[in-house]
Amino acid sequence: MRLIGLNRQIILSMSMLMLLSILMIWISSWIFYAIIFKIDPEMLSDPEEWAPTMAEWLWIFAITIFGLVLATFSAVKLTRRILKPLNSVMDSVRRVAHGDLSARASAGDRSLGETAMLVDDFNTMAERLERTAKESLTWNAAIAHELRTPVTILRGTLQGVVDGVFKPEDVEFGSLLSQVEGLGRLVEDLRTLSLADSGQMQLRMAWTDLTLEIGEVSRLLKQELETKGYTLQLDLSDHPVCCDAARIRQIVLALLDNARRHADPGSLRLSTRVHDGQYYLTLEDAGPGIADTLAPHVFEAFRRGDSLDDLNAGSGLGLAVVEAIARAHGGSAACARGAAGGTVLTIRWPLDNGAVAS
């Protein structure tokens, strides 16, 4: 049994109390009998008798009372040290139960290892609860904002048709369909993020040559990108990688869509490479680049450099989905400024064990 933390403190306290009690009995007995022998030896019981004399009974009573006082003092002192952090946790739990998520417990004496760990774990839990509550409010507000515009457009147009303000043949159903598709993408992105955060994202891992997968996605978007003034350049490695091909296609689509919305028309360079057991997928645009203050946050949900009222700004979930899929593969996502001044988005994951951290 390891003598650490609270266990160590209790054993040391009890051992010290026992040692002090023994020393006290020895010393007090020596003093008592030395004094009695000098005053009146008749006050001591005869060696052949078992019953103590009155003087000896008084000494036994006094030493017992003194021992009880010493034991009580030591127990109260140790109990206070133990109960102080426990009471702090109890009070903080009560406050959290009543809705005060800012409540934090105090560890007090950190030499009591278990109680200090209990306080630290409670504070960590309370911080996560508080952060989750704040993030929930932010998410609810952001989702409500994203839903408001397409729902308003759809409702206004359909209400106009019902009221006879618009004739059905005058309604631009293509525009309405794009709003519905946008809602569908928003729902799917939210579902992906929810699965990733809960650890429930299912990946179908298989050895894949992503050259074919990325080439297929590029062909689908080529005409749209060229119409917007972008030139897509591919520099792909044919090295096989263990991944969920469908999710990687989702990453490529999100990266290209993000570039289409935010990058200046020009060259888009999409490349893959293998280095030090990691597979790298990189997209570099021609500018204008992401502000240094925003770069560390581009993969957070609903974080954008554009105004929320910019119709071309997107939902703000695309790169968050990219980071979630990379994390599910046991990898990560990074944002940096390229040599030419554009933005470089890099996704990496283990070459042959992508499912380990999923």
GROMACS .gro file of N, CA, C and O in nm, residues 241-335:
model
  380
  241VAL      N    1  -0.349   0.545  -4.899
  241VAL     CA    2  -0.361   0.590  -4.762
  241VAL      C    3  -0.484   0.525  -4.701
  241VAL      O    4  -0.584   0.502  -4.770
  242CYS      N    5  -0.479   0.497  -4.571
  242CYS     CA    6  -0.593   0.439  -4.500
  242CYS      C    7  -0.685   0.553  -4.456
  242CYS      O    8  -0.646   0.638  -4.376
  243CYS      N    9  -0.807   0.554  -4.509
  243CYS     CA   10  -0.900   0.663  -4.477
  243CYS      C   11  -1.041   0.623  -4.517
  243CYS      O   12  -1.063   0.517  -4.577
  244ASP      N   13  -1.135   0.710  -4.482
  244ASP     CA   14  -1.273   0.697  -4.529
  244ASP      C   15  -1.284   0.786  -4.652
  244ASP      O   16  -1.289   0.909  -4.642
  245ALA      N   17  -1.288   0.725  -4.770
  245ALA     CA   18  -1.283   0.802  -4.894
  245ALA      C   19  -1.397   0.902  -4.906
  245ALA      O   20  -1.379   1.015  -4.953
  246ALA      N   21  -1.518   0.862  -4.860
  246ALA     CA   22  -1.632   0.952  -4.869
  246ALA      C   23  -1.611   1.076  -4.783
  246ALA      O   24  -1.644   1.188  -4.825
  247ARG      N   25  -1.554   1.058  -4.665
  247ARG     CA   26  -1.529   1.173  -4.577
  247ARG      C   27  -1.418   1.262  -4.634
  247ARG      O   28  -1.423   1.384  -4.620
  248ILE      N   29  -1.318   1.202  -4.698
  248ILE     CA   30  -1.212   1.283  -4.757
  248ILE      C   31  -1.267   1.364  -4.874
  248ILE      O   32  -1.229   1.480  -4.894
  249ARG      N   33  -1.358   1.306  -4.952
  249ARG     CA   34  -1.423   1.383  -5.059
  249ARG      C   35  -1.499   1.501  -4.997
  249ARG      O   36  -1.501   1.611  -5.053
  250GLN      N   37  -1.561   1.478  -4.882
  250GLN     CA   38  -1.632   1.586  -4.813
  250GLN      C   39  -1.535   1.696  -4.773
  250GLN      O   40  -1.567   1.816  -4.783
  251ILE      N   41  -1.414   1.659  -4.730
  251ILE     CA   42  -1.312   1.758  -4.696
  251ILE      C   43  -1.274   1.840  -4.818
  251ILE      O   44  -1.266   1.964  -4.813
  252VAL      N   45  -1.248   1.772  -4.931
  252VAL     CA   46  -1.206   1.842  -5.053
  252VAL      C   47  -1.315   1.937  -5.100
  252VAL      O   48  -1.288   2.052  -5.137
  253LEU      N   49  -1.440   1.892  -5.096
  253LEU     CA   50  -1.552   1.979  -5.136
  253LEU      C   51  -1.560   2.102  -5.048
  253LEU      O   52  -1.578   2.214  -5.096
  254ALA      N   53  -1.544   2.082  -4.915
  254ALA     CA   54  -1.551   2.195  -4.823
  254ALA      C   55  -1.437   2.293  -4.844
  254ALA      O   56  -1.456   2.415  -4.839
  255LEU      N   57  -1.316   2.242  -4.869
  255LEU     CA   58  -1.202   2.330  -4.891
  255LEU      C   59  -1.220   2.412  -5.019
  255LEU      O   60  -1.195   2.534  -5.020
  256LEU      N   61  -1.262   2.348  -5.126
  256LEU     CA   62  -1.280   2.420  -5.252
  256LEU      C   63  -1.396   2.518  -5.243
  256LEU      O   64  -1.389   2.630  -5.298
  257ASP      N   65  -1.503   2.479  -5.174
  257ASP     CA   66  -1.615   2.571  -5.158
  257ASP      C   67  -1.576   2.691  -5.074
  257ASP      O   68  -1.616   2.804  -5.102
  258ASN      N   69  -1.494   2.668  -4.971
  258ASN     CA   70  -1.446   2.779  -4.889
  258ASN      C   71  -1.359   2.875  -4.971
  258ASN      O   72  -1.371   2.998  -4.959
  259ALA      N   73  -1.273   2.818  -5.056
  259ALA     CA   74  -1.189   2.902  -5.141
  259ALA      C   75  -1.274   2.980  -5.242
  259ALA      O   76  -1.248   3.098  -5.268
  260ARG      N   77  -1.375   2.916  -5.297
  260ARG     CA   78  -1.462   2.983  -5.393
  260ARG      C   79  -1.534   3.101  -5.330
  260ARG      O   80  -1.556   3.204  -5.395
  261ARG      N   81  -1.568   3.088  -5.203
  261ARG     CA   82  -1.642   3.195  -5.136
  261ARG      C   83  -1.553   3.309  -5.090
  261ARG      O   84  -1.595   3.425  -5.090
  262HIS      N   85  -1.430   3.277  -5.050
  262HIS     CA   86  -1.350   3.377  -4.980
  262HIS      C   87  -1.221   3.418  -5.051
  262HIS      O   88  -1.169   3.527  -5.023
  263ALA      N   89  -1.166   3.334  -5.137
  263ALA     CA   90  -1.038   3.367  -5.200
  263ALA      C   91  -1.059   3.452  -5.324
  263ALA      O   92  -1.165   3.448  -5.388
  264ASP      N   93  -0.956   3.530  -5.359
  264ASP     CA   94  -0.960   3.607  -5.482
  264ASP      C   95  -0.952   3.512  -5.602
  264ASP      O   96  -0.886   3.407  -5.595
  265PRO      N   97  -1.019   3.546  -5.712
  265PRO     CA   98  -1.006   3.463  -5.832
  265PRO      C   99  -0.859   3.448  -5.871
  265PRO      O  100  -0.781   3.541  -5.861
  266GLY      N  101  -0.824   3.330  -5.913
  266GLY     CA  102  -0.685   3.301  -5.948
  266GLY      C  103  -0.657   3.153  -5.934
  266GLY      O  104  -0.746   3.069  -5.948
  267SER      N  105  -0.534   3.123  -5.904
  267SER     CA  106  -0.491   2.984  -5.896
  267SER      C  107  -0.527   2.921  -5.762
  267SER      O  108  -0.510   2.983  -5.657
  268LEU      N  109  -0.576   2.797  -5.768
  268LEU     CA  110  -0.598   2.715  -5.650
  268LEU      C  111  -0.513   2.589  -5.667
  268LEU      O  112  -0.532   2.513  -5.762
  269ARG      N  113  -0.420   2.568  -5.574
  269ARG     CA  114  -0.330   2.453  -5.586
  269ARG      C  115  -0.366   2.350  -5.480
  269ARG      O  116  -0.351   2.375  -5.360
  270LEU      N  117  -0.413   2.235  -5.526
  270LEU     CA  118  -0.451   2.126  -5.437
  270LEU      C  119  -0.348   2.015  -5.449
  270LEU      O  120  -0.326   1.962  -5.559
  271SER      N  121  -0.282   1.982  -5.339
  271SER     CA  122  -0.174   1.884  -5.345
  271SER      C  123  -0.186   1.784  -5.231
  271SER      O  124  -0.247   1.811  -5.127
  272THR      N  125  -0.126   1.667  -5.252
  272THR     CA  126  -0.116   1.564  -5.148
  272THR      C  127   0.026   1.512  -5.146
  272THR      O  128   0.095   1.510  -5.249
  273ARG      N  129   0.071   1.470  -5.028
  273ARG     CA  130   0.205   1.415  -5.015
  273ARG      C  131   0.212   1.329  -4.890
  273ARG      O  132   0.125   1.339  -4.802
  274VAL      N  133   0.314   1.248  -4.885
  274VAL     CA  134   0.338   1.162  -4.769
  274VAL      C  135   0.472   1.200  -4.708
  274VAL      O  136   0.572   1.214  -4.779
  275HIS      N  137   0.470   1.222  -4.574
  275HIS     CA  138   0.595   1.260  -4.507
  275HIS      C  139   0.591   1.209  -4.364
  275HIS      O  140   0.496   1.235  -4.289
  276ASP      N  141   0.695   1.134  -4.328
  276ASP     CA  142   0.715   1.089  -4.190
  276ASP      C  143   0.591   1.016  -4.135
  276ASP      O  144   0.547   1.040  -4.022
  277GLY      N  145   0.534   0.927  -4.217
  277GLY     CA  146   0.420   0.848  -4.173
  277GLY      C  147   0.289   0.922  -4.170
  277GLY      O  148   0.190   0.870  -4.119
  278GLN      N  149   0.286   1.044  -4.223
  278GLN     CA  150   0.164   1.123  -4.225
  278GLN      C  151   0.124   1.153  -4.370
  278GLN      O  152   0.210   1.170  -4.457
  279TYR      N  153  -0.006   1.158  -4.394
  279TYR     CA  154  -0.057   1.193  -4.526
  279TYR      C  155  -0.106   1.338  -4.519
  279TYR      O  156  -0.185   1.373  -4.432
  280TYR      N  157  -0.059   1.422  -4.610
  280TYR     CA  158  -0.091   1.565  -4.610
  280TYR      C  159  -0.175   1.600  -4.732
  280TYR      O  160  -0.142   1.564  -4.845
  281LEU      N  161  -0.286   1.670  -4.707
  281LEU     CA  162  -0.370   1.724  -4.813
  281LEU      C  163  -0.372   1.876  -4.794
  281LEU      O  164  -0.414   1.924  -4.688
  282THR      N  165  -0.328   1.949  -4.896
  282THR     CA  166  -0.309   2.094  -4.882
  282THR      C  167  -0.379   2.168  -4.995
  282THR      O  168  -0.371   2.127  -5.111
  283LEU      N  169  -0.444   2.278  -4.960
  283LEU     CA  170  -0.503   2.369  -5.059
  283LEU      C  171  -0.447   2.508  -5.036
  283LEU      O  172  -0.457   2.562  -4.926
  284GLU      N  173  -0.389   2.566  -5.140
  284GLU     CA  174  -0.334   2.703  -5.132
  284GLU      C  175  -0.403   2.789  -5.236
  284GLU      O  176  -0.413   2.752  -5.353
  285ASP      N  177  -0.451   2.906  -5.192
  285ASP     CA  178  -0.517   2.997  -5.286
  285ASP      C  179  -0.428   3.116  -5.314
  285ASP      O  180  -0.316   3.127  -5.261
  286ALA      N  181  -0.477   3.209  -5.394
  286ALA     CA  182  -0.397   3.323  -5.439
  286ALA      C  183  -0.414   3.445  -5.351
  286ALA      O  184  -0.353   3.549  -5.377
  287GLY      N  185  -0.490   3.436  -5.248
  287GLY     CA  186  -0.507   3.551  -5.159
  287GLY      C  187  -0.655   3.580  -5.139
  287GLY      O  188  -0.742   3.511  -5.192
  288PRO      N  189  -0.688   3.680  -5.059
  288PRO     CA  190  -0.597   3.775  -4.994
  288PRO      C  191  -0.534   3.724  -4.865
  288PRO      O  192  -0.461   3.798  -4.798
  289GLY      N  193  -0.564   3.602  -4.827
  289GLY     CA  194  -0.510   3.550  -4.702
  289GLY      C  195  -0.602   3.578  -4.585
  289GLY      O  196  -0.689   3.664  -4.591
  290ILE      N  197  -0.582   3.502  -4.479
  290ILE     CA  198  -0.663   3.516  -4.358
  290ILE      C  199  -0.586   3.597  -4.255
  290ILE      O  200  -0.465   3.579  -4.237
  291ALA      N  201  -0.654   3.688  -4.190
  291ALA     CA  202  -0.590   3.772  -4.088
  291ALA      C  203  -0.526   3.685  -3.981
  291ALA      O  204  -0.578   3.580  -3.945
  292ASP      N  205  -0.412   3.731  -3.931
  292ASP     CA  206  -0.340   3.654  -3.829
  292ASP      C  207  -0.425   3.629  -3.705
  292ASP      O  208  -0.411   3.525  -3.639
  293THR      N  209  -0.512   3.724  -3.671
  293THR     CA  210  -0.597   3.707  -3.553
  293THR      C  211  -0.707   3.603  -3.575
  293THR      O  212  -0.756   3.543  -3.480
  294LEU      N  213  -0.744   3.581  -3.701
  294LEU     CA  214  -0.850   3.487  -3.731
  294LEU      C  215  -0.797   3.347  -3.760
  294LEU      O  216  -0.867   3.248  -3.738
  295ALA      N  217  -0.673   3.338  -3.806
  295ALA     CA  218  -0.616   3.209  -3.849
  295ALA      C  219  -0.628   3.099  -3.744
  295ALA      O  220  -0.664   2.985  -3.779
  296PRO      N  221  -0.602   3.125  -3.616
  296PRO     CA  222  -0.613   3.015  -3.518
  296PRO      C  223  -0.756   2.969  -3.495
  296PRO      O  224  -0.777   2.866  -3.430
  297HIS      N  225  -0.854   3.045  -3.548
  297HIS     CA  226  -0.994   3.014  -3.517
  297HIS      C  227  -1.076   2.974  -3.639
  297HIS      O  228  -1.198   2.957  -3.628
  298VAL      N  229  -1.011   2.957  -3.756
  298VAL     CA  230  -1.088   2.932  -3.878
  298VAL      C  231  -1.160   2.798  -3.874
  298VAL      O  232  -1.259   2.779  -3.947
  299PHE      N  233  -1.112   2.705  -3.792
  299PHE     CA  234  -1.176   2.573  -3.788
  299PHE      C  235  -1.281   2.563  -3.678
  299PHE      O  236  -1.332   2.454  -3.651
  300GLU      N  237  -1.312   2.675  -3.613
  300GLU     CA  238  -1.418   2.676  -3.514
  300GLU      C  239  -1.551   2.702  -3.584
  300GLU      O  240  -1.558   2.778  -3.681
  301ALA      N  241  -1.654   2.640  -3.535
  301ALA     CA  242  -1.787   2.656  -3.596
  301ALA      C  243  -1.835   2.800  -3.587
  301ALA      O  244  -1.818   2.866  -3.483
  302PHE      N  245  -1.891   2.850  -3.697
  302PHE     CA  246  -1.950   2.982  -3.706
  302PHE      C  247  -1.848   3.095  -3.689
  302PHE      O  248  -1.885   3.208  -3.658
  303ARG      N  249  -1.718   3.066  -3.707
  303ARG     CA  250  -1.617   3.171  -3.704
  303ARG      C  251  -1.582   3.209  -3.846
  303ARG      O  252  -1.535   3.127  -3.925
  304ARG      N  253  -1.607   3.335  -3.881
  304ARG     CA  254  -1.582   3.382  -4.017
  304ARG      C  255  -1.526   3.523  -4.013
  304ARG      O  256  -1.549   3.598  -3.918
  305GLY      N  257  -1.456   3.557  -4.118
  305GLY     CA  258  -1.407   3.693  -4.130
  305GLY      C  259  -1.508   3.785  -4.194
  305GLY      O  260  -1.502   3.905  -4.184
  306ASP      N  261  -1.606   3.724  -4.262
  306ASP     CA  262  -1.707   3.802  -4.331
  306ASP      C  263  -1.815   3.847  -4.235
  306ASP      O  264  -1.832   3.794  -4.127
  307SER      N  265  -1.890   3.945  -4.279
  307SER     CA  266  -2.007   3.985  -4.202
  307SER      C  267  -2.110   3.875  -4.208
  307SER      O  268  -2.127   3.806  -4.307
  308LEU      N  269  -2.185   3.859  -4.101
  308LEU     CA  270  -2.289   3.757  -4.099
  308LEU      C  271  -2.399   3.787  -4.200
  308LEU      O  272  -2.477   3.701  -4.236
  309ASP      N  273  -2.405   3.910  -4.249
  309ASP     CA  274  -2.508   3.947  -4.345
  309ASP      C  275  -2.460   3.929  -4.487
  309ASP      O  276  -2.534   3.955  -4.582
  310ASP      N  277  -2.337   3.886  -4.508
  310ASP     CA  278  -2.285   3.863  -4.640
  310ASP      C  279  -2.346   3.734  -4.694
  310ASP      O  280  -2.326   3.626  -4.642
  311LEU      N  281  -2.423   3.745  -4.803
  311LEU     CA  282  -2.492   3.629  -4.858
  311LEU      C  283  -2.396   3.526  -4.911
  311LEU      O  284  -2.432   3.410  -4.929
  312ASN      N  285  -2.273   3.565  -4.941
  312ASN     CA  286  -2.174   3.471  -4.993
  312ASN      C  287  -2.086   3.414  -4.885
  312ASN      O  288  -1.990   3.343  -4.911
  313ALA      N  289  -2.119   3.445  -4.761
  313ALA     CA  290  -2.028   3.407  -4.652
  313ALA      C  291  -2.039   3.259  -4.614
  313ALA      O  292  -1.949   3.205  -4.553
  314GLY      N  293  -2.148   3.193  -4.651
  314GLY     CA  294  -2.163   3.053  -4.613
  314GLY      C  295  -2.211   3.042  -4.470
  314GLY      O  296  -2.239   3.141  -4.402
  315SER      N  297  -2.220   2.918  -4.423
  315SER     CA  298  -2.273   2.894  -4.288
  315SER      C  299  -2.168   2.909  -4.180
  315SER      O  300  -2.202   2.918  -4.063
  316GLY      N  301  -2.041   2.907  -4.217
  316GLY     CA  302  -1.936   2.911  -4.116
  316GLY      C  303  -1.908   2.775  -4.055
  316GLY      O  304  -1.841   2.766  -3.953
  317LEU      N  305  -1.961   2.669  -4.118
  317LEU     CA  306  -1.943   2.535  -4.065
  317LEU      C  307  -1.848   2.450  -4.149
  317LEU      O  308  -1.803   2.345  -4.104
  318GLY      N  309  -1.819   2.493  -4.272
  318GLY     CA  310  -1.741   2.411  -4.364
  318GLY      C  311  -1.607   2.368  -4.309
  318GLY      O  312  -1.573   2.249  -4.307
  319LEU      N  313  -1.528   2.463  -4.262
  319LEU     CA  314  -1.395   2.429  -4.211
  319LEU      C  315  -1.403   2.358  -4.076
  319LEU      O  316  -1.315   2.280  -4.042
  320ALA      N  317  -1.509   2.386  -3.999
  320ALA     CA  318  -1.528   2.311  -3.874
  320ALA      C  319  -1.552   2.164  -3.904
  320ALA      O  320  -1.503   2.075  -3.833
  321VAL      N  321  -1.627   2.136  -4.011
  321VAL     CA  322  -1.650   1.998  -4.053
  321VAL      C  323  -1.519   1.934  -4.098
  321VAL      O  324  -1.490   1.818  -4.068
  322VAL      N  325  -1.437   2.011  -4.171
  322VAL     CA  326  -1.307   1.961  -4.216
  322VAL      C  327  -1.222   1.919  -4.097
  322VAL      O  328  -1.163   1.810  -4.096
  323GLU      N  329  -1.214   2.004  -3.996
  323GLU     CA  330  -1.133   1.974  -3.878
  323GLU      C  331  -1.189   1.854  -3.803
  323GLU      O  332  -1.114   1.771  -3.752
  324ALA      N  333  -1.323   1.842  -3.796
  324ALA     CA  334  -1.385   1.730  -3.725
  324ALA      C  335  -1.353   1.598  -3.794
  324ALA      O  336  -1.324   1.497  -3.728
  325ILE      N  337  -1.359   1.596  -3.928
  325ILE     CA  338  -1.328   1.473  -4.001
  325ILE      C  339  -1.181   1.437  -3.986
  325ILE      O  340  -1.145   1.320  -3.968
  326ALA      N  341  -1.094   1.539  -3.993
  326ALA     CA  342  -0.950   1.513  -3.974
  326ALA      C  343  -0.924   1.457  -3.835
  326ALA      O  344  -0.846   1.362  -3.819
  327ARG      N  345  -0.990   1.513  -3.735
  327ARG     CA  346  -0.972   1.465  -3.597
  327ARG      C  347  -1.023   1.321  -3.583
  327ARG      O  348  -0.964   1.240  -3.512
  328ALA      N  349  -1.134   1.289  -3.651
  328ALA     CA  350  -1.187   1.153  -3.646
  328ALA      C  351  -1.091   1.053  -3.709
  328ALA      O  352  -1.089   0.936  -3.672
  329HIS      N  353  -1.008   1.100  -3.804
  329HIS     CA  354  -0.907   1.014  -3.866
  329HIS      C  355  -0.779   1.007  -3.783
  329HIS      O  356  -0.681   0.945  -3.825
  330GLY      N  357  -0.777   1.071  -3.668
  330GLY     CA  358  -0.658   1.074  -3.585
  330GLY      C  359  -0.560   1.181  -3.627
  330GLY      O  360  -0.442   1.177  -3.589
  331GLY      N  361  -0.606   1.278  -3.704
  331GLY     CA  362  -0.518   1.383  -3.754
  331GLY      C  363  -0.558   1.520  -3.705
  331GLY      O  364  -0.621   1.536  -3.600
  332SER      N  365  -0.525   1.622  -3.784
  332SER     CA  366  -0.552   1.760  -3.744
  332SER      C  367  -0.559   1.848  -3.868
  332SER      O  368  -0.526   1.804  -3.980
  333ALA      N  369  -0.602   1.971  -3.849
  333ALA     CA  370  -0.610   2.070  -3.956
  333ALA      C  371  -0.537   2.195  -3.913
  333ALA      O  372  -0.538   2.231  -3.794
  334ALA      N  373  -0.474   2.261  -4.008
  334ALA     CA  374  -0.396   2.382  -3.976
  334ALA      C  375  -0.415   2.486  -4.085
  334ALA      O  376  -0.443   2.454  -4.201
  335CYS      N  377  -0.401   2.611  -4.045
  335CYS     CA  378  -0.413   2.724  -4.137
  335CYS      C  379  -0.288   2.810  -4.126
  335CYS      O  380  -0.241   2.839  -4.016
   0.00000   0.00000   0.00000
